[in-house]
Coordinates of C-alpha atoms and ligand atoms in Angstrom, one line a residue:
M205 CA -12.0 -20.0 -18.7
A206 CA -11.3 -16.5 -17.4
L207 CA -14.0 -13.9 -17.1
I208 CA -12.9 -10.4 -18.2
V209 CA -14.9 -7.1 -17.8
Q210 CA -14.0 -4.6 -20.4
K211 CA -15.3 -1.0 -20.4
Y212 CA -15.2 1.3 -23.5
G213 CA -15.5 5.1 -23.0
G214 CA -17.4 7.5 -25.1
T215 CA -14.6 8.2 -27.7
S216 CA -13.9 4.4 -28.1
V217 CA -17.5 4.0 -29.2
G218 CA -17.7 7.4 -30.8
S219 CA -18.5 6.3 -34.4
V220 CA -19.7 3.3 -36.4
E221 CA -16.1 2.5 -37.2
R222 CA -14.9 2.7 -33.6
I223 CA -17.8 0.5 -32.5
Q224 CA -16.7 -2.1 -35.1
A225 CA -13.2 -1.9 -33.8
V226 CA -14.4 -2.5 -30.3
A227 CA -16.4 -5.5 -31.6
R228 CA -13.3 -7.0 -33.1
R229 CA -11.3 -6.5 -29.9
V230 CA -14.0 -8.2 -27.8
R231 CA -14.2 -11.0 -30.3
K232 CA -10.4 -11.4 -30.0
T233 CA -10.7 -11.6 -26.3
V234 CA -13.4 -14.4 -26.6
A235 CA -11.2 -16.2 -29.2
K236 CA -8.4 -16.5 -26.4
G237 CA -10.9 -18.5 -24.5
N238 CA -12.4 -15.8 -22.2
A239 CA -15.9 -15.0 -21.2
V240 CA -16.5 -11.3 -21.7
V241 CA -18.8 -8.7 -20.1
V242 CA -18.6 -5.4 -21.9
V243 CA -19.7 -2.2 -20.3
V244 CA -20.0 0.9 -22.7
S245 CA -20.5 4.7 -22.3
A246 CA -22.8 6.7 -24.6
M247 CA -21.3 7.5 -28.0
G248 CA -18.9 10.4 -28.2
N249 CA -20.3 13.5 -26.5
S250 CA -23.9 12.4 -26.8
T251 CA -24.5 12.7 -23.0
D252 CA -23.5 16.3 -23.3
T253 CA -25.9 16.8 -26.3
L254 CA -28.7 15.4 -24.1
V255 CA -27.8 17.7 -21.3
N256 CA -28.0 20.7 -23.7
L257 CA -31.3 19.6 -25.0
A258 CA -32.7 19.6 -21.5
K259 CA -31.2 23.0 -20.7
Q260 CA -33.0 24.5 -23.7
I261 CA -36.4 23.4 -22.2
S262 CA -35.7 24.0 -18.5
S263 CA -33.1 25.7 -16.4
S264 CA -33.8 23.2 -13.5
P265 CA -35.1 20.0 -15.0
S266 CA -36.3 17.4 -12.6
P267 CA -33.5 15.0 -11.7
R268 CA -35.8 12.0 -12.3
E269 CA -36.5 13.2 -15.9
M270 CA -32.8 13.9 -16.4
D271 CA -31.9 10.3 -15.5
M272 CA -34.7 9.1 -17.9
L273 CA -33.0 11.2 -20.6
L274 CA -29.4 10.6 -20.0
S275 CA -29.7 6.8 -19.6
T276 CA -30.8 6.6 -23.2
G277 CA -27.3 7.4 -24.4
E278 CA -25.9 4.1 -23.3
Q279 CA -28.9 2.2 -24.6
V280 CA -27.9 3.3 -28.1
S281 CA -24.3 2.2 -27.8
I282 CA -25.1 -1.2 -26.2
A283 CA -27.5 -2.1 -29.0
L284 CA -25.2 -1.0 -31.8
L285 CA -22.1 -2.8 -30.2
S286 CA -24.2 -6.1 -29.8
M287 CA -25.2 -5.8 -33.5
A288 CA -21.6 -5.3 -34.5
L289 CA -20.7 -8.4 -32.5
H290 CA -23.5 -10.4 -34.3
E291 CA -22.0 -9.2 -37.6
L292 CA -18.7 -10.9 -36.6
G293 CA -20.6 -14.1 -35.8
Q294 CA -20.3 -13.6 -32.1
A295 CA -23.3 -14.4 -29.9
A296 CA -24.1 -11.3 -27.8
I297 CA -26.9 -9.7 -26.0
S298 CA -27.3 -6.1 -24.8
L299 CA -28.9 -5.3 -21.4
T300 CA -29.7 -2.1 -19.7
G301 CA -28.7 -1.5 -16.0
A302 CA -32.3 -2.3 -15.0
Q303 CA -32.3 -5.5 -17.0
V304 CA -29.1 -6.7 -15.4
G305 CA -30.3 -5.8 -11.9
I306 CA -27.8 -3.0 -11.1
V307 CA -29.7 -1.9 -8.0
T308 CA -28.9 1.6 -6.7
D309 CA -30.2 4.0 -4.1
A310 CA -32.9 6.4 -5.3
E311 CA -30.6 9.5 -5.5
H312 CA -31.2 10.6 -9.1
S313 CA -28.2 11.8 -11.0
R314 CA -25.7 10.6 -8.3
A315 CA -27.0 7.2 -7.4
R316 CA -24.8 4.7 -5.6
I317 CA -24.7 1.0 -6.4
L318 CA -26.2 -1.1 -3.6
K319 CA -25.8 -4.6 -5.2
I320 CA -25.7 -6.3 -8.6
K321 CA -27.9 -9.3 -9.2
T322 CA -25.7 -11.6 -11.3
E323 CA -28.2 -14.5 -12.1
R324 CA -29.2 -13.2 -15.5
I325 CA -25.6 -12.4 -16.5
Q326 CA -24.5 -15.9 -15.4
R327 CA -27.3 -17.4 -17.5
H328 CA -26.1 -15.7 -20.7
L329 CA -22.6 -16.4 -20.0
E330 CA -23.4 -20.2 -19.7
L331 CA -24.8 -19.9 -23.2
E332 CA -21.4 -18.4 -24.3
E333 CA -22.8 -15.1 -25.1
V334 CA -21.0 -11.8 -24.7
L335 CA -22.9 -9.4 -22.4
V336 CA -23.0 -5.9 -23.4
V337 CA -24.2 -3.8 -20.4
A338 CA -25.2 -0.1 -20.3
G339 CA -22.8 1.8 -18.1
F340 CA -23.6 4.7 -15.8
Q341 CA -27.1 3.5 -15.0
G342 CA -29.1 1.3 -12.6
I343 CA -32.5 0.9 -11.0
S344 CA -33.7 1.8 -7.6
T345 CA -36.1 -0.9 -6.2
R346 CA -37.1 0.9 -3.1
D347 CA -40.5 2.2 -4.1
D348 CA -41.3 2.1 -7.8
R349 CA -38.7 0.9 -10.2
E350 CA -37.0 4.0 -11.1
I351 CA -34.1 4.5 -13.6
T352 CA -31.1 6.1 -12.0
T353 CA -27.7 7.3 -13.1
L354 CA -24.5 7.2 -11.2
G355 CA -23.2 10.7 -12.1
R356 CA -21.1 11.9 -15.0
G357 CA -18.3 9.5 -15.8
G358 CA -20.0 6.8 -13.9
S359 CA -19.5 3.9 -16.5
D360 CA -16.1 3.2 -14.9
T361 CA -18.0 2.6 -11.7
S362 CA -20.4 0.2 -13.3
A363 CA -17.6 -1.8 -14.9
V364 CA -15.6 -2.2 -11.7
A365 CA -18.8 -3.0 -9.6
L366 CA -19.7 -5.7 -12.2
A367 CA -16.1 -7.1 -12.0
A368 CA -16.3 -7.2 -8.2
S369 CA -19.8 -8.8 -8.2
L370 CA -18.8 -11.4 -10.8
Q371 CA -15.4 -12.0 -9.3
A372 CA -13.8 -11.4 -12.8
Q373 CA -10.1 -12.1 -13.3
E374 CA -9.6 -8.6 -14.6
C375 CA -11.4 -5.3 -15.4
Q376 CA -10.0 -3.5 -18.3
I377 CA -10.9 0.1 -18.8
Y378 CA -10.4 1.2 -22.5
T379 CA -10.0 4.8 -23.1
D380 CA -8.4 7.2 -25.7
V381 CA -5.0 7.5 -23.9
D382 CA -2.3 4.8 -23.4
G383 CA -2.9 4.7 -19.6
I384 CA -1.9 6.8 -16.6
F385 CA 1.1 9.1 -17.0
T386 CA 3.5 10.4 -14.4
T387 CA 2.0 13.7 -15.0
D388 CA -0.1 15.4 -17.6
P389 CA 1.7 14.9 -21.0
R390 CA 0.1 18.0 -22.4
L391 CA 2.0 20.0 -19.9
V392 CA 5.2 17.9 -19.7
P393 CA 5.8 16.0 -23.0
S394 CA 8.4 13.8 -21.3
A395 CA 5.9 12.4 -19.0
R396 CA 6.2 8.6 -18.9
L397 CA 3.4 6.0 -19.0
M398 CA 3.2 4.2 -15.6
E399 CA 3.3 0.5 -15.6
S400 CA 1.5 0.4 -12.4
I401 CA 0.0 2.5 -9.6
T402 CA -1.8 1.6 -6.4
C403 CA -5.4 2.5 -5.8
D404 CA -4.5 4.8 -2.9
E405 CA -2.0 6.7 -5.0
M406 CA -4.5 6.9 -7.8
L407 CA -7.0 8.5 -5.4
E408 CA -4.5 11.0 -4.1
L409 CA -3.7 11.9 -7.8
A410 CA -7.4 12.6 -8.4
S411 CA -6.8 16.0 -10.0
L412 CA -4.4 14.2 -12.5
G413 CA -6.2 10.9 -12.9
A414 CA -9.9 11.5 -12.4
K415 CA -10.4 12.2 -16.1
V416 CA -9.0 8.8 -16.9
L417 CA -10.5 6.8 -14.1
H418 CA -13.4 7.7 -11.9
P419 CA -12.4 7.8 -8.2
R420 CA -15.6 5.8 -7.2
A421 CA -14.3 3.1 -9.6
V422 CA -10.9 3.1 -7.9
E423 CA -12.5 2.9 -4.5
I424 CA -14.5 -0.3 -5.4
A425 CA -11.4 -1.8 -6.9
R426 CA -9.5 -1.1 -3.7
N427 CA -12.3 -2.4 -1.4
Y428 CA -12.8 -5.7 -3.3
G429 CA -9.3 -6.2 -4.7
V430 CA -10.4 -6.0 -8.3
P431 CA -7.4 -6.3 -10.7
L432 CA -7.8 -3.2 -12.8
T433 CA -6.0 -2.0 -16.0
V434 CA -6.4 1.2 -17.9
L435 CA -5.4 0.9 -21.5
S436 CA -6.0 2.4 -25.0
S437 CA -8.6 1.2 -27.4
Y438 CA -6.5 2.5 -30.2
S439 CA -3.4 0.3 -29.6
D440 CA -2.2 -3.0 -28.2
A441 CA 0.0 -1.4 -25.6
P442 CA -0.2 -2.9 -22.2
G443 CA -1.5 0.1 -20.3
T444 CA -1.3 0.8 -16.6
H445 CA -2.2 -1.6 -13.8
V446 CA -4.1 -0.2 -10.9
V447 CA -3.2 -2.5 -8.1
S448 CA -4.5 -3.0 -4.5
Q449 CA -3.7 -5.0 -1.6
V450 CA -5.7 -8.2 -1.1
P451 CA -8.6 -6.7 1.0
K452 CA -10.4 -8.3 3.9
P453 CA -13.5 -10.2 2.5
R454 CA -16.5 -8.0 2.4
S455 CA -20.1 -8.4 1.5
L456 CA -21.3 -7.6 -2.0
T457 CA -24.4 -5.9 -0.7
G458 CA -24.0 -2.3 0.1
L459 CA -21.3 -2.5 -2.6
E460 CA -20.6 1.1 -3.0
I461 CA -20.0 2.7 0.3
T462 CA -22.5 5.3 0.7
K463 CA -20.5 7.0 3.4
A464 CA -18.0 9.7 2.7
V465 CA -15.8 8.4 5.4
D466 CA -15.1 4.7 5.8
G467 CA -12.1 4.7 8.1
V468 CA -10.7 6.3 11.2
E469 CA -6.9 6.0 11.7
F470 CA -4.5 7.2 14.3
Q471 CA -0.8 7.4 15.2
R472 CA 0.7 7.9 18.6
N473 CA 4.2 8.5 19.9
L474 CA 4.6 11.6 17.8
A475 CA 6.2 14.9 18.6
K476 CA 5.7 18.2 17.0
V477 CA 8.3 20.8 16.1
A478 CA 7.1 24.3 15.0
L479 CA 9.2 27.1 13.7
L480 CA 7.6 30.4 14.1
G481 CA 8.4 33.3 11.7
V482 CA 10.8 31.9 9.2
A483 CA 11.7 34.1 6.2
D484 CA 9.2 33.9 3.3
R485 CA 11.5 33.2 0.5
P486 CA 12.7 30.3 -1.7
G487 CA 14.9 27.7 -0.1
V488 CA 13.7 27.9 3.5
A489 CA 11.8 24.7 3.6
A490 CA 14.4 23.0 1.5
N491 CA 17.3 23.9 3.9
L492 CA 15.3 22.8 6.9
F493 CA 14.2 19.5 5.6
R494 CA 17.5 18.8 4.0
E495 CA 19.1 18.9 7.4
I496 CA 16.4 16.8 8.9
A497 CA 16.8 14.2 6.2
R498 CA 20.6 14.3 6.6
Q499 CA 20.1 13.1 10.1
G500 CA 18.0 10.2 8.8
I501 CA 14.8 11.4 10.4
D502 CA 11.6 10.5 8.8
V503 CA 9.1 13.4 8.8
D504 CA 5.4 12.7 8.9
L505 CA 3.0 15.7 8.6
I506 CA 4.4 18.9 7.3
I507 CA 2.4 22.1 7.2
Q508 CA 3.3 25.6 6.3
S509 CA 0.7 28.2 6.8
I510 CA 0.3 31.5 5.0
H511 CA 2.6 34.2 5.7
E512 CA 2.0 37.2 7.8
G513 CA 4.0 40.1 6.6
N514 CA 7.0 38.4 5.2
S515 CA 7.4 35.4 7.4
N516 CA 6.0 31.8 7.6
D517 CA 5.4 29.2 10.2
I518 CA 6.5 25.6 9.5
A519 CA 5.4 22.7 11.7
F520 CA 6.1 19.0 11.3
T521 CA 5.8 15.8 13.2
V522 CA 8.3 13.1 13.8
L523 CA 8.4 10.0 16.0
T524 CA 8.9 11.1 19.7
E525 CA 12.1 9.2 19.8
D526 CA 13.5 11.4 17.1
L527 CA 12.4 14.7 18.7
D528 CA 15.7 15.7 20.2
K529 CA 17.6 15.2 17.0
A530 CA 14.9 17.0 14.9
E531 CA 14.8 19.9 17.3
A532 CA 18.6 20.3 17.3
A533 CA 18.5 20.2 13.5
A534 CA 15.8 22.9 13.3
R535 CA 17.8 25.2 15.7
K536 CA 21.0 24.6 13.7
V537 CA 19.5 25.7 10.5
F538 CA 17.5 28.6 12.0
P539 CA 19.5 29.8 15.1
E540 CA 17.6 33.0 15.4
V541 CA 14.0 31.5 14.9
E542 CA 11.7 30.6 17.7
V543 CA 11.3 26.8 17.8
K544 CA 8.5 25.2 19.8
V545 CA 8.2 21.5 20.5
D546 CA 5.6 19.3 22.0
P547 CA 6.7 15.7 22.8
A548 CA 3.3 14.2 23.3
I549 CA 1.0 14.5 20.4
A550 CA -1.2 12.1 18.4
K551 CA -2.6 12.2 14.9
V552 CA -6.1 11.3 14.2
E553 CA -7.4 10.9 10.6
I554 CA -10.6 10.3 8.7
V555 CA -10.2 8.4 5.4
G556 CA -12.5 7.8 2.5
A557 CA -12.7 8.2 -1.3
G558 CA -16.3 9.5 -0.8
M559 CA -15.1 12.9 0.5
I560 CA -13.8 14.0 -2.9
G561 CA -16.0 16.8 -3.9
R562 CA -18.4 16.4 -1.0
P563 CA -18.7 19.5 1.2
G564 CA -18.9 19.3 4.9
V565 CA -16.9 16.1 5.6
A566 CA -13.9 18.0 7.2
A567 CA -16.3 20.4 8.9
Q568 CA -17.9 17.4 10.6
M569 CA -14.6 16.2 11.9
F570 CA -13.8 19.6 13.4
S571 CA -17.2 19.9 15.1
T572 CA -17.0 16.4 16.4
L573 CA -13.6 17.2 18.0
A574 CA -14.9 20.6 19.3
A575 CA -17.9 18.9 20.8
A576 CA -15.5 16.6 22.7
R577 CA -13.6 19.7 23.8
I578 CA -10.5 18.7 22.0
N579 CA -8.3 21.4 20.7
I580 CA -6.9 20.9 17.2
Q581 CA -3.2 21.9 16.9
M582 CA -2.5 21.1 13.3
I583 CA -4.8 20.3 10.3
S584 CA -3.6 18.9 7.1
T585 CA -5.8 17.6 4.2
S586 CA -5.3 15.6 1.1
E587 CA -7.9 14.2 -1.5
V588 CA -9.0 11.2 0.7
K589 CA -7.8 12.1 4.2
V590 CA -8.2 14.8 6.8
S591 CA -5.5 14.7 9.5
C592 CA -5.7 16.5 12.8
V593 CA -2.9 16.7 15.3
I594 CA -4.1 16.9 19.0
H595 CA -2.6 16.3 22.4
E596 CA -1.9 12.7 23.0
Q597 CA -4.0 12.5 26.1
Y598 CA -7.1 13.2 24.0
C599 CA -6.3 10.4 21.4
D600 CA -8.7 7.8 22.8
G601 CA -11.5 10.2 23.2
A602 CA -11.1 11.6 19.8
L603 CA -11.1 8.2 18.2
A604 CA -14.3 7.1 20.0
A605 CA -16.0 10.4 19.1
L606 CA -15.0 10.1 15.4
C607 CA -16.1 6.5 15.1
R608 CA -19.4 7.5 16.6
G609 CA -19.7 10.5 14.4
Y610 CA -19.0 8.7 11.2
A611 CA -20.5 5.4 12.1
V612 CA -17.2 3.6 11.6
H613 CA -16.9 0.4 13.6
N614 CA -13.3 0.3 14.3
Y615 CA -10.2 2.5 14.1
T616 CA -6.9 1.3 12.9
E617 CA -3.3 2.4 13.4
T618 CA -2.0 4.3 10.3
T619 CA 0.5 1.9 8.4
T620 CA 4.0 3.3 8.6
A621 CA 6.0 0.3 7.7
P622 CA 8.5 0.8 4.9
N623 CA 7.6 -0.7 1.6
E624 CA 9.0 -1.4 -1.9
Y625 CA 6.9 1.1 -3.8
P626 CA 8.7 4.0 -5.5
P627 CA 8.7 7.1 -3.3
V628 CA 7.2 9.2 -6.0
R629 CA 4.9 7.8 -8.6
G630 CA 3.5 10.9 -10.1
V631 CA 3.2 14.7 -9.9
A632 CA 0.0 16.6 -10.3
L633 CA -0.5 20.3 -11.0
D634 CA -3.9 21.8 -10.1
H635 CA -4.1 25.3 -11.3
N636 CA -7.9 25.6 -10.9
Q637 CA -7.7 26.7 -7.3
A638 CA -7.9 29.8 -5.2
R639 CA -6.5 30.4 -1.8
L640 CA -8.5 32.0 1.0
A641 CA -6.9 33.1 4.3
I642 CA -8.8 34.1 7.4
L643 CA -6.7 36.1 9.7
G644 CA -7.1 36.6 13.5
I645 CA -9.5 33.8 14.4
P646 CA -10.0 33.5 18.2
D647 CA -8.0 30.4 19.3
I648 CA -10.9 28.6 21.0
S649 CA -12.2 25.2 20.2
G650 CA -15.0 25.0 17.7
M651 CA -13.7 27.7 15.3
A652 CA -12.7 25.5 12.6
A653 CA -16.0 23.7 12.9
K654 CA -17.9 27.1 12.5
I655 CA -15.8 28.2 9.5
F656 CA -16.0 24.9 7.5
G657 CA -19.6 24.4 8.6
A658 CA -20.5 27.7 7.0
L659 CA -18.8 26.8 3.8
A660 CA -20.4 23.3 3.7
D661 CA -23.8 25.0 4.3
N662 CA -23.1 26.9 1.1
K663 CA -22.2 23.6 -0.7
I664 CA -18.5 24.7 -1.2
S665 CA -16.0 21.9 -1.3
V666 CA -12.7 22.9 0.4
D667 CA -9.5 21.4 -0.7
T668 CA -6.3 21.8 1.3
I669 CA -6.8 23.3 4.8
I670 CA -4.0 24.6 6.9
Q671 CA -4.0 26.1 10.3
S672 CA -1.2 28.3 11.4
Q673 CA 1.0 27.6 14.4
R674 CA 1.5 31.0 15.8
C675 CA -0.9 32.6 18.2
R676 CA -1.1 36.4 18.2
A677 CA -2.7 38.4 20.9
R678 CA -5.3 40.9 19.9
D679 CA -7.4 42.8 22.4
G680 CA -6.3 40.3 25.1
I681 CA -7.3 37.2 23.2
D682 CA -5.1 34.7 21.4
T683 CA -5.8 34.4 17.6
R684 CA -4.7 32.1 14.8
D685 CA -5.0 32.1 11.0
I686 CA -6.6 29.4 8.8
A687 CA -5.9 29.1 5.1
F688 CA -7.5 26.8 2.6
T689 CA -8.0 26.3 -1.1
V690 CA -11.2 25.9 -3.1
A691 CA -12.0 25.6 -6.7
Q692 CA -11.5 29.0 -8.4
G693 CA -15.1 29.2 -9.3
H694 CA -16.1 29.0 -5.7
A695 CA -13.7 31.6 -4.3
Q696 CA -16.1 34.6 -4.3
M697 CA -18.9 32.5 -2.9
A698 CA -16.6 31.3 -0.1
K699 CA -15.6 34.8 0.7
S700 CA -19.2 36.0 1.0
A701 CA -20.1 32.9 3.1
L702 CA -17.2 33.9 5.4
A703 CA -18.2 37.6 5.4
D704 CA -21.6 36.5 6.8
L705 CA -19.8 34.5 9.5
A706 CA -17.7 37.6 10.3
K707 CA -20.8 39.3 11.5
T708 CA -21.0 37.0 14.5
V709 CA -17.4 35.9 14.9
D710 CA -14.6 38.3 15.5
L711 CA -12.2 37.9 12.6
E712 CA -9.5 40.3 11.5
A713 CA -9.5 39.9 7.7
I714 CA -10.5 37.6 4.9
L715 CA -7.9 37.5 2.0
I716 CA -8.4 35.9 -1.3
D717 CA -5.7 35.0 -3.9
D718 CA -6.8 33.2 -7.0
S719 CA -3.4 33.3 -8.8
I720 CA -2.2 30.2 -7.1
A721 CA -1.5 26.6 -8.1
K722 CA -1.2 23.4 -6.2
L723 CA 1.7 21.0 -7.0
S724 CA 1.6 17.6 -5.4
I725 CA 3.9 14.6 -5.4
V726 CA 2.3 11.2 -4.6
G727 CA 4.0 7.9 -3.9
A728 CA 3.1 5.0 -1.6
G729 CA 6.9 4.5 -1.1
M730 CA 7.4 7.8 0.7
V731 CA 6.2 6.3 3.8
A732 CA 9.0 5.9 6.3
K733 CA 11.5 7.1 3.8
P734 CA 13.4 10.2 4.9
G735 CA 14.3 12.9 2.4
V736 CA 11.4 12.8 -0.1
A737 CA 9.8 16.1 0.9
A738 CA 13.3 17.6 1.2
R739 CA 14.1 16.8 -2.4
F740 CA 10.8 18.2 -3.5
F741 CA 11.4 21.5 -1.6
A742 CA 15.0 21.6 -2.9
A743 CA 13.9 21.3 -6.5
L744 CA 11.5 24.2 -6.1
A745 CA 14.2 26.3 -4.3
E746 CA 16.7 25.6 -7.1
G747 CA 14.0 26.9 -9.5
G748 CA 13.7 30.1 -7.4
I749 CA 10.1 29.1 -6.6
N750 CA 8.6 30.4 -3.4
I751 CA 6.4 27.9 -1.4
Q752 CA 3.3 29.6 0.1
M753 CA 1.7 26.7 1.9
I754 CA 2.6 23.0 2.5
A755 CA 0.2 20.2 3.3
T756 CA 0.8 16.4 3.5
S757 CA -0.7 13.0 3.9
E758 CA 1.3 9.8 4.4
I759 CA 1.7 9.4 0.7
K760 CA 1.5 12.9 -0.7
V761 CA 3.2 16.3 -0.3
S762 CA 1.4 19.4 -1.7
C763 CA 2.8 22.9 -2.1
V764 CA 0.8 26.0 -3.0
I765 CA 2.8 28.2 -5.2
A766 CA 2.1 31.1 -7.6
E767 CA 0.1 30.2 -10.6
S768 CA 2.4 31.8 -13.0
E769 CA 5.2 29.4 -11.8
G770 CA 3.0 26.3 -11.9
K771 CA 4.2 24.8 -15.2
K772 CA 7.8 25.5 -14.6
A773 CA 7.6 24.0 -11.2
L774 CA 5.9 20.9 -12.5
E775 CA 8.7 20.3 -15.1
I776 CA 11.4 20.8 -12.5
V777 CA 9.8 18.6 -9.9
H778 CA 9.0 15.9 -12.5
D779 CA 12.6 16.0 -13.5
A780 CA 14.0 16.0 -10.0
F781 CA 12.3 12.7 -9.2
E782 CA 13.6 11.2 -12.5
L783 CA 10.1 10.4 -13.7
C784 CA 10.8 11.4 -17.4
G785 CA 10.4 8.7 -20.1
Ligands
LIG1086 N1 -22.1 8.8 -20.5 C1 -21.9 9.2 -19.2 C2 -21.1 10.5 -19.1 O1 -20.7 11.1 -20.1 C3 -21.2 8.1 -18.4 C4 -19.7 7.8 -18.8 O2 -19.4 8.1 -19.9 O3 -19.0 7.3 -18.1 O4 -20.9 11.0 -18.1
MG1087 MG1 -14.6 8.5 -18.5

């Protein structure tokens, strides 16, 4: 007999009829010979309704009382679903998070699951009862027994954590869409439903997929190898499989990593090629990387920083053995541009799903490296990774410092072996971003740490960060520029935080542009496969779209473009990678 965990979201239990439909589906799953644990969200928008009630009474309600309030939503839906199952003649029992023993830390409104006691669930399963468990909630057992919630959208996390703890055969997340699409189907109607996606890709596509599947749930699935499927509660379509490699066995206590960063990675034998002052117009990156791809060279990190006047800097890394060919290609495409190379660099990275939306993680990396007196040559960030390029001789020191700083036991070499996954699985457009650029920052170690520390102190989450390649002399000191993106709503706050900083640090200017969009391609198969980025840039060039910034991780390439061109760019790129259904 297989054990299946099913989770139904708010819309799937939004009415009496929907609850009855869920009961029938659960009953069918049992009839096929499965044991079933069901996790449900609160009905429809009832959590929002509760939040609004609280707001009418207090502008800053106590987090403890908020948890007391919001946890009631799920208590309603579990009881009703259990009753609906009884009506179908199905033995069932509803349990709150506390009754199950979903033990969390004591952080109200954003608690993390420490462990799940499974004895009571096992007892009911032996009696052939269906368990109906309240999602999104748990209990902290540290002092008094306090009801906690996991944060909005947390029922996915409850479901996957239960599946991991019970070693379920499968965790099925039922929602109101058919699964995960190659891009947002509301923007691109030809978007195709994905048959499968890896957990890592899913995390990098957070701006596309987070509404369908909570990143914390994906992280648990990845860490414990939980087979996960996202599917519609309105149809019998097979949905999307979210797959992971079989992970190393790990303890079920401390289940949700409470740390933002759970890995430190590195890669050596890399070389850097930087082109200083290429023209700021469509087609430049496309021409460069088309030639590099034609030579069969795989490019790793690519960054393009903001333009000064009307020129850009583009820098990228390749294996040291490919440096000569890459340099020759760059000089061939841009004979009149200054090309600088460095044959001995290393890439150090911090990795972790917990850094999504958590300010200060990148800042800590920069200050750790600064404290070790290591100069950062390139920075590139993605949803779940921050990569810094440093001189190779500092690699060991950097790894030791980062492991210490983030309390990570061991560092690992970034996997760069070719694989069978498609090079591009999905395309995400994020137009809710603004770009800030800080010009003329003194080129001394510790500046990135200061800047992103100041933003973190103001609770501002930074998205893509890019440091320019070029040094300019001002009053006898070398300076650089750093650009980054933040959520549009945080742009002004970020600017004033930096204006404060400018009182003590000598900066030239702080520029803000909120009419930008970030377009990203994500695919586990782009690792060690030349030409993927080139195709992306070429598609944009053919559409006459100018690239303002580029940042990459191993499985993601992001371009910042003008917001007004976002939708068109998304369509073109989605098409170029033949993702249409
Ligand atoms: N009801 C909670 C919310 O709306 C949890 C969930 O639905 O996942 O955030
Ligand atoms: Mg949800």
